[in-house]
Each structure stands twice: as structure tokens, then as C-alpha cells.
mmCIF file of C-alpha atoms in Angstrom:
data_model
loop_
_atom_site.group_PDB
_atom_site.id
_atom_site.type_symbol
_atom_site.label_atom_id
_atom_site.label_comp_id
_atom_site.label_asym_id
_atom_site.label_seq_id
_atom_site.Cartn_x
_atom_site.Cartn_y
_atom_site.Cartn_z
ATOM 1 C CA UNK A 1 100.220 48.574 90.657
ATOM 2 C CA UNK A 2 99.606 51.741 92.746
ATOM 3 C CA UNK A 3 101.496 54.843 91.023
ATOM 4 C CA UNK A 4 101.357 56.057 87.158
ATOM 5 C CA UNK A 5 101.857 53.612 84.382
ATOM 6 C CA UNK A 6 103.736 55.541 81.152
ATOM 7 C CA UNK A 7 104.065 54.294 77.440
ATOM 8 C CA UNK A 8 107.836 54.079 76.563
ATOM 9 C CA UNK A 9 109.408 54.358 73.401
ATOM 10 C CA UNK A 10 112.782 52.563 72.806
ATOM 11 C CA UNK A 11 115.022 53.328 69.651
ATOM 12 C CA UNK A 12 117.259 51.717 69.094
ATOM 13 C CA UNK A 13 119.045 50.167 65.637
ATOM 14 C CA UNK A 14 120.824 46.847 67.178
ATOM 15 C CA UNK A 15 118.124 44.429 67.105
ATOM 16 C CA UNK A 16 119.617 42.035 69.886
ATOM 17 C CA UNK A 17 119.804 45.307 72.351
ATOM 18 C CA UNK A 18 116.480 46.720 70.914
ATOM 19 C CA UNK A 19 114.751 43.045 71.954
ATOM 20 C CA UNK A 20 116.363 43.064 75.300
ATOM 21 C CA UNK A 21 115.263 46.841 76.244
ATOM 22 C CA UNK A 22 112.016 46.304 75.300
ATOM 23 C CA UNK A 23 111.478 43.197 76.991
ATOM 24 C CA UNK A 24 113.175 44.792 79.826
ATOM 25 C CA UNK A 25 110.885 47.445 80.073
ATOM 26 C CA UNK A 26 107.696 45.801 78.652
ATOM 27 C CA UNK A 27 107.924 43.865 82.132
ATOM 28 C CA UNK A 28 107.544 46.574 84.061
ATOM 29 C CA UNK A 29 104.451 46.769 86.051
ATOM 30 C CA UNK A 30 104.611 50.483 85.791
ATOM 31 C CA UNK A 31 104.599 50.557 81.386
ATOM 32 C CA UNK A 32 101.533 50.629 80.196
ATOM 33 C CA UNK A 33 102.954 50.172 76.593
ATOM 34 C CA UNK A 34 106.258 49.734 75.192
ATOM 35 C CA UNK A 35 106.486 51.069 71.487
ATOM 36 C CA UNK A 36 110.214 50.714 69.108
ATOM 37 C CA UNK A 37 111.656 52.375 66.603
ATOM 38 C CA UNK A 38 115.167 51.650 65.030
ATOM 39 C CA UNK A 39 115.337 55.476 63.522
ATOM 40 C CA UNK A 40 115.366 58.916 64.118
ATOM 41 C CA UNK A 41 112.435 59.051 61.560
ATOM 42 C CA UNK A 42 110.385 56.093 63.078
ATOM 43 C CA UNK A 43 110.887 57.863 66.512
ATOM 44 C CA UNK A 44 109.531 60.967 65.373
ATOM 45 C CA UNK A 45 106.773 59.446 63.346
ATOM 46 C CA UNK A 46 105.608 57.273 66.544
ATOM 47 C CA UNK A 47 106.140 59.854 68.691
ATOM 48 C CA UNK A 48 103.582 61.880 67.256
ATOM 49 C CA UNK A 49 101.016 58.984 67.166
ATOM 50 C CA UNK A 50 101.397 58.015 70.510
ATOM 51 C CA UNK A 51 102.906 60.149 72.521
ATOM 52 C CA UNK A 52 104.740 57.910 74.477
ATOM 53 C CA UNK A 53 106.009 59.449 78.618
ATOM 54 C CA UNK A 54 109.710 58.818 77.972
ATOM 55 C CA UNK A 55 111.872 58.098 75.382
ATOM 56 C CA UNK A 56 114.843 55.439 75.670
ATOM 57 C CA UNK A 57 117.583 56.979 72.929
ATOM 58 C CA UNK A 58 120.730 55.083 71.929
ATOM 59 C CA UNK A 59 123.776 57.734 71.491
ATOM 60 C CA UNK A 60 124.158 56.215 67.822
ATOM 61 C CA UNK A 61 121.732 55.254 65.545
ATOM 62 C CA UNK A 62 123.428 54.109 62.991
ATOM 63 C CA UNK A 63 124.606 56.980 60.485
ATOM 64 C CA UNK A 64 122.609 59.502 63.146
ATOM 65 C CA UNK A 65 123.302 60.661 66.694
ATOM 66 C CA UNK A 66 121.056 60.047 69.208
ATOM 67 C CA UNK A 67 121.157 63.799 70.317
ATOM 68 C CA UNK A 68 120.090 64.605 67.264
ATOM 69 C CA UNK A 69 117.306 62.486 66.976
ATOM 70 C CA UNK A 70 116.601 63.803 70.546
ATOM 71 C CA UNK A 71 116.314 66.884 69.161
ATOM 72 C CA UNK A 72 114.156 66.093 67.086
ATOM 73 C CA UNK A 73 111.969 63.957 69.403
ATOM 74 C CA UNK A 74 111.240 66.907 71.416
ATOM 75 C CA UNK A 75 110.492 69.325 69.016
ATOM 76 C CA UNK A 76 108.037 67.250 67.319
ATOM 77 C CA UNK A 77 106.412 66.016 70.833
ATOM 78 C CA UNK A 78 107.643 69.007 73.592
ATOM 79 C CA UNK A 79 105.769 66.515 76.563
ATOM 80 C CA UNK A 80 108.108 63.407 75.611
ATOM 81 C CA UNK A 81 111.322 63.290 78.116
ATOM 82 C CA UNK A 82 114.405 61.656 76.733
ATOM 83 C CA UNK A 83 116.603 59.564 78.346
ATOM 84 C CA UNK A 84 120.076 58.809 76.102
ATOM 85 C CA UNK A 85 121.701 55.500 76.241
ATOM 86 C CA UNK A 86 124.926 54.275 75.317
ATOM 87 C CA UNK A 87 127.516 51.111 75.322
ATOM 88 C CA UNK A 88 130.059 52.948 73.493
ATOM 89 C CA UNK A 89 130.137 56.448 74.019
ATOM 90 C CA UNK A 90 129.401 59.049 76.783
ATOM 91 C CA UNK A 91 127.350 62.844 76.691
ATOM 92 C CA UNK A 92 128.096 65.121 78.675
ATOM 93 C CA UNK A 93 125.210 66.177 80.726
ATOM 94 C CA UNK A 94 125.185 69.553 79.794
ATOM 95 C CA UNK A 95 125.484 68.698 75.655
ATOM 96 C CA UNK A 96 122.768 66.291 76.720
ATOM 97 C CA UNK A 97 120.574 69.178 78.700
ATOM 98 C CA UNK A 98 121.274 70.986 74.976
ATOM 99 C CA UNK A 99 119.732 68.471 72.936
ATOM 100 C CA UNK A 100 116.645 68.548 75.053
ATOM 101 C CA UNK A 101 117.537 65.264 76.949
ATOM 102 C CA UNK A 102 116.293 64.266 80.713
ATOM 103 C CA UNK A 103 119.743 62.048 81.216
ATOM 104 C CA UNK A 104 121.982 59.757 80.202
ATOM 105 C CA UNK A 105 123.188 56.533 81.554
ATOM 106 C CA UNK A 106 125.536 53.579 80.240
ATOM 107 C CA UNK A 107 124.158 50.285 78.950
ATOM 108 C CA UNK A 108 126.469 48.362 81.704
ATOM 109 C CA UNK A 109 124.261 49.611 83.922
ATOM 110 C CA UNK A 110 122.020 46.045 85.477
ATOM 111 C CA UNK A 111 118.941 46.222 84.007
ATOM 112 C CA UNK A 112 116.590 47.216 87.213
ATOM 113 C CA UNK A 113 119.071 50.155 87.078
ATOM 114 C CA UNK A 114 117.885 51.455 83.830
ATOM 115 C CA UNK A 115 114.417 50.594 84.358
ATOM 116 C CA UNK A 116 114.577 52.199 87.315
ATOM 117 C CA UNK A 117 116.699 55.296 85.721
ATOM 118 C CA UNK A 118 113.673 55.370 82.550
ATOM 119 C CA UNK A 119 110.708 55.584 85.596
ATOM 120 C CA UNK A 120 112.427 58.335 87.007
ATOM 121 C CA UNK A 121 112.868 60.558 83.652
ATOM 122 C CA UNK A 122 108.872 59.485 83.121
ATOM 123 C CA UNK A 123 108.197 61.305 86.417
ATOM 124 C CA UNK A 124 110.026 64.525 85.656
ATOM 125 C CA UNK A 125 113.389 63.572 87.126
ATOM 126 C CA UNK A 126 116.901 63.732 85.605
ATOM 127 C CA UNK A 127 119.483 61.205 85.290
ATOM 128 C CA UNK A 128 123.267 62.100 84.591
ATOM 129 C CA UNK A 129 125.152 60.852 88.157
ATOM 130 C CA UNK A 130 127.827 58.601 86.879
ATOM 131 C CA UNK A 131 127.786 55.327 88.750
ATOM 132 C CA UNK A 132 126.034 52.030 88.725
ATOM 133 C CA UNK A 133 122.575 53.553 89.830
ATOM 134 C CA UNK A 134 120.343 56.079 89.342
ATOM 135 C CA UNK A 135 120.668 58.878 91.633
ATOM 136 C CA UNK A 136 118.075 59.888 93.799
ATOM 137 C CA UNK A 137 116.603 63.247 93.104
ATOM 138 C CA UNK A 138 116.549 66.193 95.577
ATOM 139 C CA UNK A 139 119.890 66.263 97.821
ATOM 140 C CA UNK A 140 120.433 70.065 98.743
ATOM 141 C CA UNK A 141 123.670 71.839 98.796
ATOM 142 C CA UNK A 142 124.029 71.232 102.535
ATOM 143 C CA UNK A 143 122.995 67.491 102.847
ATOM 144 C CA UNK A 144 125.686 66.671 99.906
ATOM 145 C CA UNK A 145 128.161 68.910 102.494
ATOM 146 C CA UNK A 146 127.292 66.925 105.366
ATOM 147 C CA UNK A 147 127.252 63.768 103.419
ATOM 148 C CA UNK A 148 130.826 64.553 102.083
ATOM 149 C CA UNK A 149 132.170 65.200 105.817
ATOM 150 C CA UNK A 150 130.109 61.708 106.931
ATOM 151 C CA UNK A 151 132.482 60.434 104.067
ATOM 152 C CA UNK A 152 135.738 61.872 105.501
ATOM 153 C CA UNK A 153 134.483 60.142 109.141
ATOM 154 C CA UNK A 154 133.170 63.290 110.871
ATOM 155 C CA UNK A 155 131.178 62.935 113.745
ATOM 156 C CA UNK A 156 127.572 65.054 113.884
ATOM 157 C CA UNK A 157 130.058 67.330 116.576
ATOM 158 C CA UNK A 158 132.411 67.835 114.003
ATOM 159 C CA UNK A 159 129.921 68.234 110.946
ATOM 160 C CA UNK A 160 128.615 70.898 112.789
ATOM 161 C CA UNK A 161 131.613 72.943 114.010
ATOM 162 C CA UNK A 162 132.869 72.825 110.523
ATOM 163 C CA UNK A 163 129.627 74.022 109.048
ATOM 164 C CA UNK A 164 128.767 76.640 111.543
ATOM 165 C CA UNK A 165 125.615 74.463 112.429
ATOM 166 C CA UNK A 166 123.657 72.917 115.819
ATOM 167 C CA UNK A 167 124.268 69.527 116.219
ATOM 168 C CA UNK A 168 120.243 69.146 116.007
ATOM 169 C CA UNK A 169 120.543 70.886 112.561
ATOM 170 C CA UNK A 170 122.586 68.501 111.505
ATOM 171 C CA UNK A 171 121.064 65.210 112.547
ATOM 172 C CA UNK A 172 118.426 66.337 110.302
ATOM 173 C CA UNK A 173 120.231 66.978 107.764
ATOM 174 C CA UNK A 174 121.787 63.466 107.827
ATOM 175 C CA UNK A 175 118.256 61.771 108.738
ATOM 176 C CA UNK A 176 117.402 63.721 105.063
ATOM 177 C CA UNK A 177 119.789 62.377 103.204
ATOM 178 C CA UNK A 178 119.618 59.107 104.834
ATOM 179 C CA UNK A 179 115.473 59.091 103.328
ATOM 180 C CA UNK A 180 116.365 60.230 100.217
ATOM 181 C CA UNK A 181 119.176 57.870 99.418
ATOM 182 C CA UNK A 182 117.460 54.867 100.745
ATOM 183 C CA UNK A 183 119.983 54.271 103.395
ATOM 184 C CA UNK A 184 119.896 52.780 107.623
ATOM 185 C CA UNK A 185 123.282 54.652 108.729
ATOM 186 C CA UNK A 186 126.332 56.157 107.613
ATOM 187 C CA UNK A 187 128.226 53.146 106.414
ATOM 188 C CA UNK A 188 125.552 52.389 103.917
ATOM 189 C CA UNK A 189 125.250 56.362 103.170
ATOM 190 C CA UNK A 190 128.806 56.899 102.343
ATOM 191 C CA UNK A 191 128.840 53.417 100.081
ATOM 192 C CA UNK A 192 125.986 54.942 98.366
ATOM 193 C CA UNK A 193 127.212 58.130 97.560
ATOM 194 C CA UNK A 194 130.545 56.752 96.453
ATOM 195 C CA UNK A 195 129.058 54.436 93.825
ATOM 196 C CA UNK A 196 126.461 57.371 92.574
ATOM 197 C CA UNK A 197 129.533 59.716 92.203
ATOM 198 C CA UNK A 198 128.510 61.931 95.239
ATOM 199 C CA UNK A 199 131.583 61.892 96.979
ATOM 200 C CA UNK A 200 135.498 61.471 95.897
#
């Protein structure tokens, strides 16, 4: 595979969801290596022998909190980015931000979803949309405008009269947004958004 390939470190202390994350992510052409721990301890301690890209953290590890053990992650290793995980619980993103993680997504997310959510905390991304995928990274302050007024059914004339912009402006703002979310038109764009969270 073309691209980086990252060593990922799953901790996790249920053994059925530990076995399914790892063989999730151990199929991944882009892992190079896929290391587990069921502790805060073991994380740390394999952390330091091979620092591993990305780090997949359940919110509770038994007696310990994942954030904790997040903390303690990146102190030990400062290169390792976290990503927390939870089918119980939820983070905010900014107590997750606190505890020095990269994001935080459910476990009823589908599984390409948080493979796909892991490879983009390995390449320097974060993760906290709420939704059923990972966001994409990058949407400005004025595409997520004009991609809320595509939501409400503006037309590229309107956008632009209620943003003080040229219509040209805008049509490259929407071709943008269009890129970065992975989208053909504004149908798709707007179903998008609403399942990342973007829009009401």
C-alpha cells in the first residue's frame, strides 16, 4: 500500500472487544503492527518499548479511566496520539483535549468507521464530530457557513447575498467543501454534514 503504515496499540480490558479491535485493525493494510494491552500499566510499559503511532483507549479500564491512562500514555511517550473509545460512556472533547487525547468516538460506530477514525489520529488529525463517521479534517469557518445555508436550500445567489460574497466566491467555496467531504452535489453534501453533526 502507497501511504504510511503506523504500529497501533489497543487497550482495552474486555477480551471479546479487545480480540475484535485488534483483528479489526491488524487487517488494515495501512498497520504495520498491532500491539494490546488490557491496563493502564501494560500501555505505558509497551508504549515505551515500541512506540506505537496511535493509541486506541477504552474510556474504562476496569477500576481506571481511560483519560487517565491517556494521561499517562502521553507523558511517558509525548509522540503517541490517543484516540478514546467507548460503548458506555461519552468525553467531552475538550476534557478529552485535557487528558492529552487526539479524539473520541463511540464503539457503535461500523468498524471501517473506527479504522478509518484511528488512521486519521495516526496522521495528526482529530476526531470528536459526533455522528456515525469520522469527520473530515479542514472545513473553514466560511465553507461550514455556506454548507449550513446549502442545508437550509439556498441557492449559490442566495448564499452569496446573505454572506456579502460573489457568486464565483462561493461556488468555490462549495466545490471545497464538496472535496473535502467526499461528496458529487448538494444532496449528498447536506446528508453528510447532517450525519457528521455539521449542521442542525
Amino acid at each position: 500500500m502507497n501511504g504510511p503504515r503506523f504500529r497501533v496499540l489497543v487497550v482495552d480490558d474486555h477480551d471479546v472487544v479487545h480480540w475484535g479491535l485488534r483483528s479489526l485493525l491488524s487487517s488494515q493494510p495501512w498497520v504495520e503492527r498491532c500491539l494490546a494491552a488490557h491496563s493502564g500499566d501494560e500501555a505505558v510499559e509497551l508504549a515505551k518499548r515500541y512506540s506505537p503511532h496511535v493509541a486506541l483507549v477504552d474510556l474504562y479500564l476496569g477500576t481506571e479511566s481511560g483519560a487517565e491512562a491517556c494521561e499517562r500514555i502521553v507523558a511517558a511517550c509525548p509522540g503517541v496520539k490517543v484516540l478514546l473509545i467507548s460503548g458506555a460512556g461519552r468525553i467531552s472533547a475538550t476534557a478529552a483535549r485535557a487528558a492529552g487525547a487526539s479524539g473520541f468516538i463511540p464503539k457503535d460506530w461500523s468498524g471501517g468507521d473506527v479504522a478509518n477514525a484511528v488512521r486519521m489520529v495516526a496522521l495528526g488529525m482529530a476526531v470528536f464530530e459526533p455522528g456515525g463517521e469520522a469527520a473530515p479534517a479542514g472545513l473553514s469557518e466560511r465553507e461550514r457557513e455556506v454548507l449550513e445555508l446549502i442545508a437550509t436550500g439556498a441557492t449559490n445567489g442566495e448564499i452569496a447575498g446573505r454572506l456579502f460574497l460573489s457568486p464565483h466566491t462561493v461556488k468555490e467555496h462549495t466545490s471545497s467543501l464538496y472535496r473535502k467531504l467526499g461528496v458529487r452535489n448538494r444532496a449528498e453534501a447536506v446528508q453528510r454534514a447532517q450525519r457528521l453533526g455539521l449542521t442542525a
